[in-house]
mmCIF file of C-alpha atoms and ligand atoms in Angstrom:
data_model
loop_
_atom_site.group_PDB
_atom_site.id
_atom_site.type_symbol
_atom_site.label_atom_id
_atom_site.label_comp_id
_atom_site.label_asym_id
_atom_site.label_seq_id
_atom_site.Cartn_x
_atom_site.Cartn_y
_atom_site.Cartn_z
ATOM 1 C CA MET D 110 0.474 0.066 -0.093
ATOM 2 C CA GLU D 111 1.832 3.618 -1.068
ATOM 3 C CA LYS D 112 2.396 5.737 2.290
ATOM 4 C CA MET D 113 0.864 8.660 3.142
ATOM 5 C CA LYS D 114 3.281 11.373 1.886
ATOM 6 C CA ILE D 115 3.892 13.785 4.517
ATOM 7 C CA GLY D 116 5.413 17.934 3.694
ATOM 8 C CA VAL D 117 7.270 19.154 6.958
ATOM 9 C CA LEU D 118 7.211 22.805 7.829
ATOM 10 C CA LEU D 119 9.959 24.281 9.812
ATOM 11 C CA SER D 120 11.584 27.058 10.830
ATOM 12 C CA GLY D 121 14.563 25.576 13.633
ATOM 13 C CA SER D 122 17.003 23.293 14.719
ATOM 14 C CA GLY D 123 14.156 20.456 13.077
ATOM 15 C CA SER D 124 14.656 17.770 15.983
ATOM 16 C CA THR D 125 10.989 16.812 15.704
ATOM 17 C CA LEU D 126 11.357 16.373 11.761
ATOM 18 C CA GLN D 127 14.668 14.261 13.071
ATOM 19 C CA SER D 128 12.420 12.170 15.652
ATOM 20 C CA MET D 129 10.146 11.484 12.176
ATOM 21 C CA ILE D 130 13.015 10.769 9.969
ATOM 22 C CA ASP D 131 14.226 8.310 12.599
ATOM 23 C CA HIS D 132 10.908 6.664 13.156
ATOM 24 C CA ILE D 133 10.810 6.003 9.429
ATOM 25 C CA LYS D 134 14.041 4.725 8.175
ATOM 26 C CA ASN D 135 13.641 2.335 11.753
ATOM 27 C CA GLY D 136 10.352 1.067 10.242
ATOM 28 C CA GLN D 137 8.399 1.981 12.691
ATOM 29 C CA LEU D 138 6.414 4.756 11.267
ATOM 30 C CA GLN D 139 4.594 3.941 7.758
ATOM 31 C CA ALA D 140 4.969 7.221 5.920
ATOM 32 C CA GLU D 141 7.254 9.088 3.748
ATOM 33 C CA ILE D 142 8.407 12.789 3.974
ATOM 34 C CA VAL D 143 8.430 14.231 0.540
ATOM 35 C CA ALA D 144 9.143 18.090 1.195
ATOM 36 C CA VAL D 145 10.891 20.198 4.084
ATOM 37 C CA ILE D 146 10.133 23.642 3.672
ATOM 38 C CA SER D 147 11.305 26.444 5.945
ATOM 39 C CA ASP D 148 11.155 30.237 5.943
ATOM 40 C CA ASN D 149 14.426 30.456 7.317
ATOM 41 C CA MET D 150 17.694 29.476 5.213
ATOM 42 C CA LYS D 151 19.580 28.732 8.463
ATOM 43 C CA ALA D 152 17.058 26.010 9.744
ATOM 44 C CA TYR D 153 19.429 23.243 10.841
ATOM 45 C CA GLY D 154 15.947 21.412 9.849
ATOM 46 C CA LEU D 155 17.270 21.611 6.407
ATOM 47 C CA GLU D 156 20.563 20.120 6.675
ATOM 48 C CA ARG D 157 18.950 16.990 8.507
ATOM 49 C CA ALA D 158 16.466 16.912 5.571
ATOM 50 C CA LYS D 159 19.713 16.883 3.002
ATOM 51 C CA ASP D 160 21.207 14.510 5.243
ATOM 52 C CA ALA D 161 18.310 12.344 4.960
ATOM 53 C CA GLY D 162 17.769 12.741 1.039
ATOM 54 C CA ILE D 163 14.250 14.878 1.541
ATOM 55 C CA PRO D 164 13.739 17.405 -1.126
ATOM 56 C CA THR D 165 13.888 21.301 0.709
ATOM 57 C CA MET D 166 12.945 24.558 0.038
ATOM 58 C CA VAL D 167 13.525 27.563 1.174
ATOM 59 C CA VAL D 168 10.262 30.096 0.922
ATOM 60 C CA SER D 169 10.800 33.514 1.798
ATOM 61 C CA LEU D 170 7.774 35.009 3.520
ATOM 62 C CA LYS D 171 9.594 38.894 3.407
ATOM 63 C CA GLY D 172 6.636 41.577 2.332
ATOM 64 C CA LYS D 173 4.194 38.422 1.757
ATOM 65 C CA SER D 174 0.776 38.541 3.376
ATOM 66 C CA VAL D 175 -0.350 35.196 5.145
ATOM 67 C CA ASP D 176 -2.420 34.265 2.436
ATOM 68 C CA ASP D 177 0.391 34.871 -0.414
ATOM 69 C CA TYR D 178 2.741 32.666 1.013
ATOM 70 C CA SER D 179 0.544 30.349 2.934
ATOM 71 C CA LYS D 180 -0.843 29.442 -1.054
ATOM 72 C CA GLU D 181 3.093 29.624 -2.677
ATOM 73 C CA ILE D 182 3.632 26.354 -0.061
ATOM 74 C CA CYS D 183 0.461 24.854 -0.409
ATOM 75 C CA GLN D 184 1.580 25.077 -4.373
ATOM 76 C CA VAL D 185 4.478 22.922 -3.974
ATOM 77 C CA LEU D 186 2.854 20.573 -1.198
ATOM 78 C CA GLU D 187 0.631 19.352 -4.005
ATOM 79 C CA ASN D 188 2.816 19.424 -6.557
ATOM 80 C CA LYS D 189 4.478 16.357 -4.441
ATOM 81 C CA ASP D 190 1.164 14.873 -3.059
ATOM 82 C CA VAL D 191 0.967 15.679 -0.276
ATOM 83 C CA LYS D 192 -2.229 14.751 2.320
ATOM 84 C CA LEU D 193 -0.777 15.441 5.631
ATOM 85 C CA VAL D 194 1.087 18.404 6.910
ATOM 86 C CA VAL D 195 3.099 18.912 10.317
ATOM 87 C CA LEU D 196 4.131 21.680 11.641
ATOM 88 C CA ALA D 197 7.338 21.222 13.498
ATOM 89 C CA GLY D 198 9.151 23.997 14.943
ATOM 90 C CA PHE D 199 7.456 26.420 12.488
ATOM 91 C CA LEU D 200 7.334 29.835 13.607
ATOM 92 C CA HIS D 201 4.443 31.711 11.532
ATOM 93 C CA LYS D 202 0.452 31.060 10.598
ATOM 94 C CA TYR D 203 -0.272 28.819 8.185
ATOM 95 C CA MET D 204 -3.575 28.640 6.097
ATOM 96 C CA ASN D 205 -4.284 25.737 4.584
ATOM 97 C CA GLN D 206 -5.343 26.079 1.468
ATOM 98 C CA ASN D 207 -6.548 22.737 0.243
ATOM 99 C CA LYS D 208 -8.978 20.965 2.135
ATOM 100 C CA ASP D 209 -7.571 17.533 0.771
ATOM 101 C CA MET D 210 -4.580 18.162 3.282
ATOM 102 C CA SER D 211 -4.689 18.078 6.642
ATOM 103 C CA VAL D 212 -2.401 19.963 8.816
ATOM 104 C CA ILE D 213 -1.243 19.365 12.274
ATOM 105 C CA ASN D 214 0.985 21.334 14.571
ATOM 106 C CA ILE D 215 3.075 19.888 18.244
ATOM 107 C CA HIS D 216 2.488 23.098 20.440
ATOM 108 C CA PRO D 217 4.714 22.625 23.571
ATOM 109 C CA SER D 218 1.841 23.190 26.766
ATOM 110 C CA LEU D 219 -1.454 21.946 27.446
ATOM 111 C CA LEU D 220 -4.171 24.420 25.463
ATOM 112 C CA PRO D 221 -5.557 26.447 25.930
ATOM 113 C CA ALA D 222 -3.020 27.453 28.028
ATOM 114 C CA PHE D 223 0.209 29.326 27.384
ATOM 115 C CA ALA D 224 -0.410 29.297 23.633
ATOM 116 C CA GLY D 225 -1.349 31.939 20.810
ATOM 117 C CA LYS D 226 1.119 34.235 18.675
ATOM 118 C CA GLY D 227 4.961 34.382 19.840
ATOM 119 C CA MET D 228 4.219 31.675 22.410
ATOM 120 C CA TYR D 229 6.668 28.765 21.466
ATOM 121 C CA GLY D 230 10.432 27.626 22.838
ATOM 122 C CA SER D 231 11.568 28.751 26.002
ATOM 123 C CA LYS D 232 8.690 31.012 26.184
ATOM 124 C CA VAL D 233 5.888 28.725 26.980
ATOM 125 C CA HIS D 234 8.339 27.162 30.127
ATOM 126 C CA LYS D 235 9.429 30.442 31.411
ATOM 127 C CA ALA D 236 5.595 31.261 31.510
ATOM 128 C CA VAL D 237 4.620 27.580 32.825
ATOM 129 C CA ILE D 238 7.418 28.192 35.658
ATOM 130 C CA ALA D 239 6.753 31.474 36.471
ATOM 131 C CA ARG D 240 2.742 30.571 37.206
ATOM 132 C CA GLY D 241 4.062 27.945 39.814
ATOM 133 C CA CYS D 242 2.315 25.093 37.774
ATOM 134 C CA LYS D 243 2.598 21.672 38.848
ATOM 135 C CA LEU D 244 1.720 20.011 35.471
ATOM 136 C CA SER D 245 2.534 21.178 31.464
ATOM 137 C CA GLY D 246 3.121 19.017 28.615
ATOM 138 C CA CYS D 247 2.056 18.989 24.772
ATOM 139 C CA THR D 248 -0.511 19.219 22.121
ATOM 140 C CA LEU D 249 -0.704 17.731 18.836
ATOM 141 C CA HIS D 250 -3.635 19.295 16.927
ATOM 142 C CA PHE D 251 -5.168 20.098 13.915
ATOM 143 C CA VAL D 252 -4.315 23.284 12.452
ATOM 144 C CA ASN D 253 -7.025 25.848 11.579
ATOM 145 C CA ASP D 254 -6.651 29.972 11.094
ATOM 146 C CA GLU D 255 -5.754 31.145 14.397
ATOM 147 C CA TYR D 256 -2.744 30.016 16.347
ATOM 148 C CA ASP D 257 -3.036 27.292 18.563
ATOM 149 C CA GLU D 258 -6.849 26.892 18.238
ATOM 150 C CA GLY D 259 -7.522 23.712 15.922
ATOM 151 C CA PRO D 260 -9.505 20.719 17.167
ATOM 152 C CA ILE D 261 -7.274 18.940 19.622
ATOM 153 C CA ILE D 262 -5.796 15.224 18.209
ATOM 154 C CA ALA D 263 -3.833 14.115 21.898
ATOM 155 C CA GLN D 264 -2.357 15.795 24.763
ATOM 156 C CA ASP D 265 0.470 14.342 27.430
ATOM 157 C CA ILE D 266 1.455 15.660 30.457
ATOM 158 C CA VAL D 267 4.734 15.973 32.268
ATOM 159 C CA LYS D 268 5.030 16.517 35.791
ATOM 160 C CA ILE D 269 6.828 19.522 37.402
ATOM 161 C CA SER D 270 9.195 19.329 40.281
ATOM 162 C CA SER D 271 9.783 21.271 43.282
ATOM 163 C CA VAL D 272 13.080 22.462 41.814
ATOM 164 C CA GLU D 273 12.408 22.521 37.475
ATOM 165 C CA THR D 274 13.889 25.049 35.323
ATOM 166 C CA PHE D 275 12.525 25.787 32.350
ATOM 167 C CA GLU D 276 15.610 24.532 30.844
ATOM 168 C CA THR D 277 14.679 21.245 32.734
ATOM 169 C CA LEU D 278 11.172 21.510 31.689
ATOM 170 C CA GLN D 279 11.747 22.115 27.899
ATOM 171 C CA GLN D 280 13.942 19.054 27.480
ATOM 172 C CA LYS D 281 11.119 17.131 29.187
ATOM 173 C CA VAL D 282 8.547 18.488 27.039
ATOM 174 C CA GLN D 283 10.504 17.802 23.860
ATOM 175 C CA ALA D 284 11.061 14.300 24.781
ATOM 176 C CA GLN D 285 7.432 13.727 25.443
ATOM 177 C CA GLU D 286 6.696 16.094 22.173
ATOM 178 C CA LYS D 287 8.400 13.661 19.885
ATOM 179 C CA LEU D 288 6.851 10.140 21.169
ATOM 180 C CA THR D 289 2.664 12.339 20.972
ATOM 181 C CA LEU D 290 3.527 13.300 17.631
ATOM 182 C CA ILE D 291 4.489 9.701 16.139
ATOM 183 C CA ASN D 292 1.428 8.167 18.058
ATOM 184 C CA GLY D 293 -0.608 10.943 16.642
ATOM 185 C CA LEU D 294 1.052 10.057 13.413
ATOM 186 C CA ARG D 295 0.526 6.658 13.263
ATOM 187 C CA ASP D 296 -3.158 6.811 14.465
ATOM 188 C CA ILE D 297 -3.836 9.385 11.515
ATOM 189 C CA ILE D 298 -2.256 7.190 8.985
ATOM 190 C CA SER D 299 -4.378 4.206 10.089
ATOM 191 C CA GLY D 300 -7.190 6.052 9.684
ATOM 192 C CA LYS D 301 -8.289 6.191 13.681
ATOM 193 C CA VAL D 302 -8.368 9.655 13.847
ATOM 194 C CA LYS D 303 -12.064 10.955 13.125
ATOM 195 C CA ARG D 304 -12.791 15.039 13.222
ATOM 196 C CA ARG D 305 -16.478 15.979 14.565
ATOM 197 C CA GLY D 306 -16.871 19.642 14.045
ATOM 198 C CA ASN D 307 -14.416 20.961 17.148
ATOM 199 C CA THR D 308 -13.449 17.322 18.710
ATOM 200 C CA VAL D 309 -11.026 14.594 17.487
ATOM 201 C CA PHE D 310 -12.334 10.843 18.068
ATOM 202 C CA ILE D 311 -9.809 8.280 18.237
ATOM 203 C CA THR D 312 -11.009 4.474 17.397
ATOM 204 C CA ARG D 313 -9.378 1.987 19.890
ATOM 205 C CA GLU D 314 -9.215 -1.727 18.273
ATOM 206 C CA SER D 315 -10.858 -2.803 21.684
ATOM 207 C CA GLN D 316 -14.035 0.032 20.946
ATOM 208 C CA SER D 317 -17.169 -1.417 18.967
ATOM 209 C CA SER D 318 -18.228 0.859 16.165
ATOM 210 C CA ASP D 319 -21.199 2.135 17.954
ATOM 211 C CA LYS D 320 -18.319 4.026 20.799
ATOM 212 C CA GLU D 321 -16.298 6.502 19.552
HETATM 213 C C1 GRF J 582 8.938 21.741 19.232
HETATM 214 O O1 GRF J 582 10.034 21.432 20.324
HETATM 215 C C2 GRF J 582 7.882 22.195 19.820
HETATM 216 O O2 GRF J 582 7.838 22.580 20.659
HETATM 217 C C3 GRF J 582 7.699 23.777 18.764
HETATM 218 O O3 GRF J 582 8.536 23.795 18.075
HETATM 219 C C4 GRF J 582 9.564 23.028 18.195
HETATM 220 C C5 GRF J 582 10.184 22.351 17.386
HETATM 221 O O4 GRF J 582 11.981 22.032 17.772
HETATM 222 N N1 GRF J 582 6.742 22.828 18.111
HETATM 223 P P1 GRF J 582 12.971 21.801 16.713
HETATM 224 O O5 GRF J 582 12.613 22.559 15.501
HETATM 225 O O6 GRF J 582 11.860 20.608 15.551
HETATM 226 O O7 GRF J 582 13.778 20.755 16.995
#
């Protein structure tokens, strides 16, 4: 059976992309990453893609509206027959132009907390620590036209210790994100993820068909 074609958008180091590459290489994820696109020509994630033989492209956002650069990116993805787009540390809004494509994002907090424009990376973890939270975690969600507001696919928690720093929290959350993303990708690829309005249902083998 043909593997699902995935496109990845990133702006930074690409450790999330690397996790996907490694799982595919080890046969633990039945998918094919056919394009990695960045707004930042210096993004190390582009190097990781090239090392894995994945076509890359830099699409500058300078002077373009969100709509225009989203259309440009979407065209590249359509030409590669992409069915699933993963935002893996993409620091800008992406407006999906093709309703046959699903777009997902992994965010380093338990949405809807600590989200929205500008809330990414260490800014999130610093805010979580400053708020005195006892739990944090990550959220895998479908992307809509607002930052971090799309339907939630999966969330996993990370406990915060009394001596937690934002650096140690970031490490724990980033490790969990990679697991949450891979598990979510497996569920999407196997057709278990169904959306009903703003709610996502994941069917499990053990459930009878009338329960979701
Ligand atoms: C991830 O840790 C996640 O929080 C968010 O951006 C980060 C990307 O890191 N989506 P990397 O560029 O994949 O290392």
